[in-house]
Amino acid sequence: MSSTAVIVVIVVVVIALLALAAFAWSMNGRRRSRRLKERFGPEYDRHLSETNDPAETERVLAEREKRHRGLSLRTLDDRERETFERRWTAVQAEFVDDPDHAVDRADALVDELMSARGYPVDDFEQRAADVSVEHPVVVQRYREARRIAQANREHRADTEELRGAVTSYRELVQALLGGDRHHDGQHDGRHGGDPAGPDDTRRKETSA
């Protein structure tokens, strides 16, 4: 075989290898995109709508996953879980008489619960980003609940908004109390409804 033919063969092989590498890279990118979309769901869509840049969105969400793996999260023991459940029940009961204060207490309780689980709580946006890795659906409602809580402190929220905020806080409380055993895919809306709960409402009506 002439030297020219050898060079041609080498060039063809190199081109073929480059094409295979490009195909593999493309497939890996598609799998990564699909995995992030499936994991983050509405959180992926929210960030994409803000950036209009799929690559940047995926970079940010991949960084969230990496950061989340480095957090020292812990599952609450039975006593801690029961204490938070009891305190949350008190928040829901308080909503009947004082929805303004109940929303403030719900917001504070969520902060305490997240801290107990090991989430850094100094910055709200970072906190929401950390929670979104395991609870991408609930975190959307958490952001809305926090917005309403802040509006309420400025007397700009009505009772129905406060009711919705407490319901959203409750979903996050339930997710966090479940530790690593429950993710958004297992929260199917069974816990919606009146923040005070039907039993608490009946007790209020009875005592009136």
CSV table of C-alpha atoms in Angstrom, one decimal:
chain,number,residue,atom,x,y,z
A,1,MET,CA,0.0,0.0,0.0
A,2,SER,CA,1.3,3.4,-1.0
A,3,SER,CA,2.0,6.1,1.6
A,4,THR,CA,-0.8,8.1,0.1
A,5,ALA,CA,-3.3,5.3,0.6
A,6,VAL,CA,-2.1,4.9,4.2
A,7,ILE,CA,-2.7,8.6,4.9
A,8,VAL,CA,-6.2,8.3,3.4
A,9,VAL,CA,-7.0,5.4,5.6
A,10,ILE,CA,-5.7,7.2,8.7
A,11,VAL,CA,-7.8,10.3,7.8
A,12,VAL,CA,-10.9,8.2,7.3
A,13,VAL,CA,-10.4,6.4,10.6
A,14,VAL,CA,-9.8,9.7,12.4
A,15,ILE,CA,-13.0,11.2,10.9
A,16,ALA,CA,-14.9,8.1,11.9
A,17,LEU,CA,-13.7,8.2,15.5
A,18,LEU,CA,-14.5,11.9,15.7
A,19,ALA,CA,-18.0,11.2,14.4
A,20,LEU,CA,-18.5,8.5,17.0
A,21,ALA,CA,-17.2,10.7,19.7
A,22,ALA,CA,-19.5,13.5,18.6
A,23,PHE,CA,-22.5,11.1,18.5
A,24,ALA,CA,-21.6,9.7,22.0
A,25,TRP,CA,-21.3,13.3,23.4
A,26,SER,CA,-24.7,14.2,21.8
A,27,MET,CA,-26.4,11.1,23.3
A,28,ASN,CA,-24.9,11.8,26.7
A,29,GLY,CA,-26.1,15.4,26.5
A,30,ARG,CA,-29.6,14.2,25.6
A,31,ARG,CA,-29.7,11.7,28.4
A,32,ARG,CA,-28.5,14.3,30.8
A,33,SER,CA,-31.2,16.8,29.6
A,34,ARG,CA,-33.9,14.1,29.9
A,35,ARG,CA,-32.8,13.1,33.4
A,36,LEU,CA,-32.7,16.7,34.7
A,37,LYS,CA,-36.1,17.4,33.2
A,38,GLU,CA,-37.6,14.3,34.8
A,39,ARG,CA,-36.0,15.1,38.2
A,40,PHE,CA,-36.7,18.8,38.4
A,41,GLY,CA,-39.9,19.0,36.4
A,42,PRO,CA,-41.5,22.4,37.0
A,43,GLU,CA,-38.3,23.7,38.5
A,44,TYR,CA,-36.6,23.0,35.2
A,45,ASP,CA,-39.3,24.8,33.3
A,46,ARG,CA,-39.2,27.8,35.7
A,47,HIS,CA,-35.5,28.3,35.4
A,48,LEU,CA,-35.6,27.8,31.6
A,49,SER,CA,-38.3,30.5,31.3
A,50,GLU,CA,-36.0,32.9,33.2
A,51,THR,CA,-32.9,32.2,31.2
A,52,ASN,CA,-34.2,31.0,27.8
A,53,ASP,CA,-31.0,29.0,27.8
A,54,PRO,CA,-31.2,25.1,28.1
A,55,ALA,CA,-27.5,24.7,28.6
A,56,GLU,CA,-27.4,27.3,31.4
A,57,THR,CA,-30.5,25.8,33.0
A,58,GLU,CA,-29.0,22.3,33.0
A,59,ARG,CA,-25.7,23.6,34.4
A,60,VAL,CA,-27.4,25.3,37.3
A,61,LEU,CA,-29.5,22.3,38.1
A,62,ALA,CA,-26.5,20.0,37.9
A,63,GLU,CA,-24.7,22.3,40.3
A,64,ARG,CA,-27.7,22.0,42.7
A,65,GLU,CA,-27.5,18.2,42.6
A,66,LYS,CA,-23.7,18.4,43.3
A,67,ARG,CA,-24.3,20.8,46.2
A,68,HIS,CA,-27.1,18.7,47.6
A,69,ARG,CA,-24.8,15.6,47.7
A,70,GLY,CA,-22.5,17.6,49.9
A,71,LEU,CA,-25.1,18.6,52.5
A,72,SER,CA,-25.1,16.8,55.8
A,73,LEU,CA,-28.9,16.0,55.8
A,74,ARG,CA,-30.4,13.8,58.5
A,75,THR,CA,-33.7,12.0,59.0
A,76,LEU,CA,-35.5,13.1,62.2
A,77,ASP,CA,-35.9,10.6,65.0
A,78,ASP,CA,-39.4,9.7,66.2
A,79,ARG,CA,-39.4,12.1,69.0
A,80,GLU,CA,-38.4,15.0,66.8
A,81,ARG,CA,-40.9,14.1,64.2
A,82,GLU,CA,-43.7,13.9,66.7
A,83,THR,CA,-42.8,17.3,68.2
A,84,PHE,CA,-42.9,19.0,64.8
A,85,GLU,CA,-46.1,17.2,63.9
A,86,ARG,CA,-47.7,18.5,67.2
A,87,ARG,CA,-46.5,22.0,66.6
A,88,TRP,CA,-47.8,21.9,63.0
A,89,THR,CA,-51.2,20.8,64.3
A,90,ALA,CA,-51.2,23.8,66.6
A,91,VAL,CA,-50.4,26.1,63.6
A,92,GLN,CA,-53.4,24.7,61.7
A,93,ALA,CA,-55.7,25.1,64.6
A,94,GLU,CA,-54.6,28.7,65.1
A,95,PHE,CA,-55.5,29.5,61.5
A,96,VAL,CA,-59.2,29.4,62.5
A,97,ASP,CA,-58.9,32.3,64.9
A,98,ASP,CA,-55.8,34.2,63.7
A,99,PRO,CA,-54.7,33.4,60.1
A,100,ASP,CA,-52.2,36.2,60.0
A,101,HIS,CA,-50.2,34.8,63.0
A,102,ALA,CA,-50.7,31.3,61.8
A,103,VAL,CA,-48.9,32.1,58.5
A,104,ASP,CA,-46.0,33.7,60.4
A,105,ARG,CA,-45.7,30.6,62.6
A,106,ALA,CA,-45.9,28.3,59.6
A,107,ASP,CA,-43.1,30.2,58.0
A,108,ALA,CA,-40.9,30.1,61.1
A,109,LEU,CA,-41.7,26.4,61.7
A,110,VAL,CA,-40.6,25.5,58.2
A,111,ASP,CA,-37.3,27.3,58.9
A,112,GLU,CA,-36.8,25.3,62.1
A,113,LEU,CA,-37.7,22.0,60.4
A,114,MET,CA,-35.3,22.6,57.5
A,115,SER,CA,-32.5,23.5,59.9
A,116,ALA,CA,-33.2,20.4,62.0
A,117,ARG,CA,-32.9,18.3,58.8
A,118,GLY,CA,-29.6,19.9,58.1
A,119,TYR,CA,-30.4,22.4,55.4
A,120,PRO,CA,-28.6,25.8,55.5
A,121,VAL,CA,-31.3,28.4,56.1
A,122,ASP,CA,-29.5,31.7,56.0
A,123,ASP,CA,-30.6,32.6,52.4
A,124,PHE,CA,-34.1,31.8,51.2
A,125,GLU,CA,-33.2,31.4,47.5
A,126,GLN,CA,-30.4,29.0,48.3
A,127,ARG,CA,-32.7,27.2,50.7
A,128,ALA,CA,-35.4,26.8,48.0
A,129,ALA,CA,-32.7,25.6,45.5
A,130,ASP,CA,-31.5,23.0,48.0
A,131,VAL,CA,-35.0,21.7,48.6
A,132,SER,CA,-35.8,21.6,44.9
A,133,VAL,CA,-33.5,18.7,44.4
A,134,GLU,CA,-35.7,16.3,46.3
A,135,HIS,CA,-39.0,18.2,46.2
A,136,PRO,CA,-39.2,20.2,42.9
A,137,VAL,CA,-43.0,20.4,42.9
A,138,VAL,CA,-43.4,21.3,46.6
A,139,VAL,CA,-40.7,24.0,46.3
A,140,GLN,CA,-42.9,25.9,43.8
A,141,ARG,CA,-45.6,26.2,46.4
A,142,TYR,CA,-43.0,27.0,49.1
A,143,ARG,CA,-41.9,30.0,47.1
A,144,GLU,CA,-45.5,31.2,46.7
A,145,ALA,CA,-46.2,30.7,50.4
A,146,ARG,CA,-43.2,32.7,51.3
A,147,ARG,CA,-44.3,35.5,48.9
A,148,ILE,CA,-47.7,35.6,50.6
A,149,ALA,CA,-46.1,35.5,54.1
A,150,GLN,CA,-44.1,38.6,53.2
A,151,ALA,CA,-47.1,40.3,51.6
A,152,ASN,CA,-49.1,39.5,54.8
A,153,ARG,CA,-46.5,41.4,56.9
A,154,GLU,CA,-47.3,44.4,54.8
A,155,HIS,CA,-51.1,43.8,55.1
A,156,ARG,CA,-51.4,42.9,51.4
A,157,ALA,CA,-52.8,39.4,51.6
A,158,ASP,CA,-56.4,38.3,52.0
A,159,THR,CA,-57.7,35.3,54.0
A,160,GLU,CA,-57.9,33.0,50.9
A,161,GLU,CA,-54.3,33.7,50.1
A,162,LEU,CA,-53.3,33.0,53.7
A,163,ARG,CA,-55.2,29.7,53.5
A,164,GLY,CA,-53.3,28.8,50.4
A,165,ALA,CA,-50.0,29.7,52.0
A,166,VAL,CA,-50.6,27.5,55.0
A,167,THR,CA,-51.7,24.6,52.7
A,168,SER,CA,-48.4,25.0,50.8
A,169,TYR,CA,-46.4,25.2,53.9
A,170,ARG,CA,-48.1,22.0,55.1
A,171,GLU,CA,-47.0,20.2,52.0
A,172,LEU,CA,-43.4,21.1,52.6
A,173,VAL,CA,-43.7,20.1,56.2
A,174,GLN,CA,-45.0,16.7,55.3
A,175,ALA,CA,-42.3,16.3,52.7
A,176,LEU,CA,-39.5,17.2,55.2
A,177,LEU,CA,-41.0,15.1,58.0
A,178,GLY,CA,-40.9,12.1,55.6
A,179,GLY,CA,-37.1,12.5,55.4
A,180,ASP,CA,-35.5,10.8,52.4
A,181,ARG,CA,-38.4,8.3,52.1
A,182,HIS,CA,-40.8,10.7,50.3
A,183,HIS,CA,-40.3,12.7,47.2
A,184,ASP,CA,-42.7,14.9,45.2
A,185,GLY,CA,-43.7,12.0,43.0
A,186,GLN,CA,-45.4,10.4,46.0
A,187,HIS,CA,-47.3,13.5,46.9
A,188,ASP,CA,-50.4,13.3,44.9
A,189,GLY,CA,-52.6,16.0,46.4
A,190,ARG,CA,-54.2,13.9,49.1
A,191,HIS,CA,-53.2,16.5,51.7
A,192,GLY,CA,-54.9,19.5,50.1
A,193,GLY,CA,-57.9,21.3,51.5
A,194,ASP,CA,-58.6,23.6,54.5
A,195,PRO,CA,-55.4,24.3,56.4
A,196,ALA,CA,-57.3,24.1,59.7
A,197,GLY,CA,-58.4,20.6,58.8
A,198,PRO,CA,-61.9,19.2,59.1
A,199,ASP,CA,-61.5,18.0,62.7
A,200,ASP,CA,-60.1,21.4,63.9
A,201,THR,CA,-63.0,23.2,62.1
A,202,ARG,CA,-65.6,21.0,63.8
A,203,ARG,CA,-64.0,21.6,67.2
A,204,LYS,CA,-64.2,25.3,66.6
A,205,GLU,CA,-67.8,25.2,65.5
A,206,THR,CA,-68.7,23.0,68.5
A,207,SER,CA,-67.0,25.4,71.0
A,208,ALA,CA,-68.6,28.5,69.4
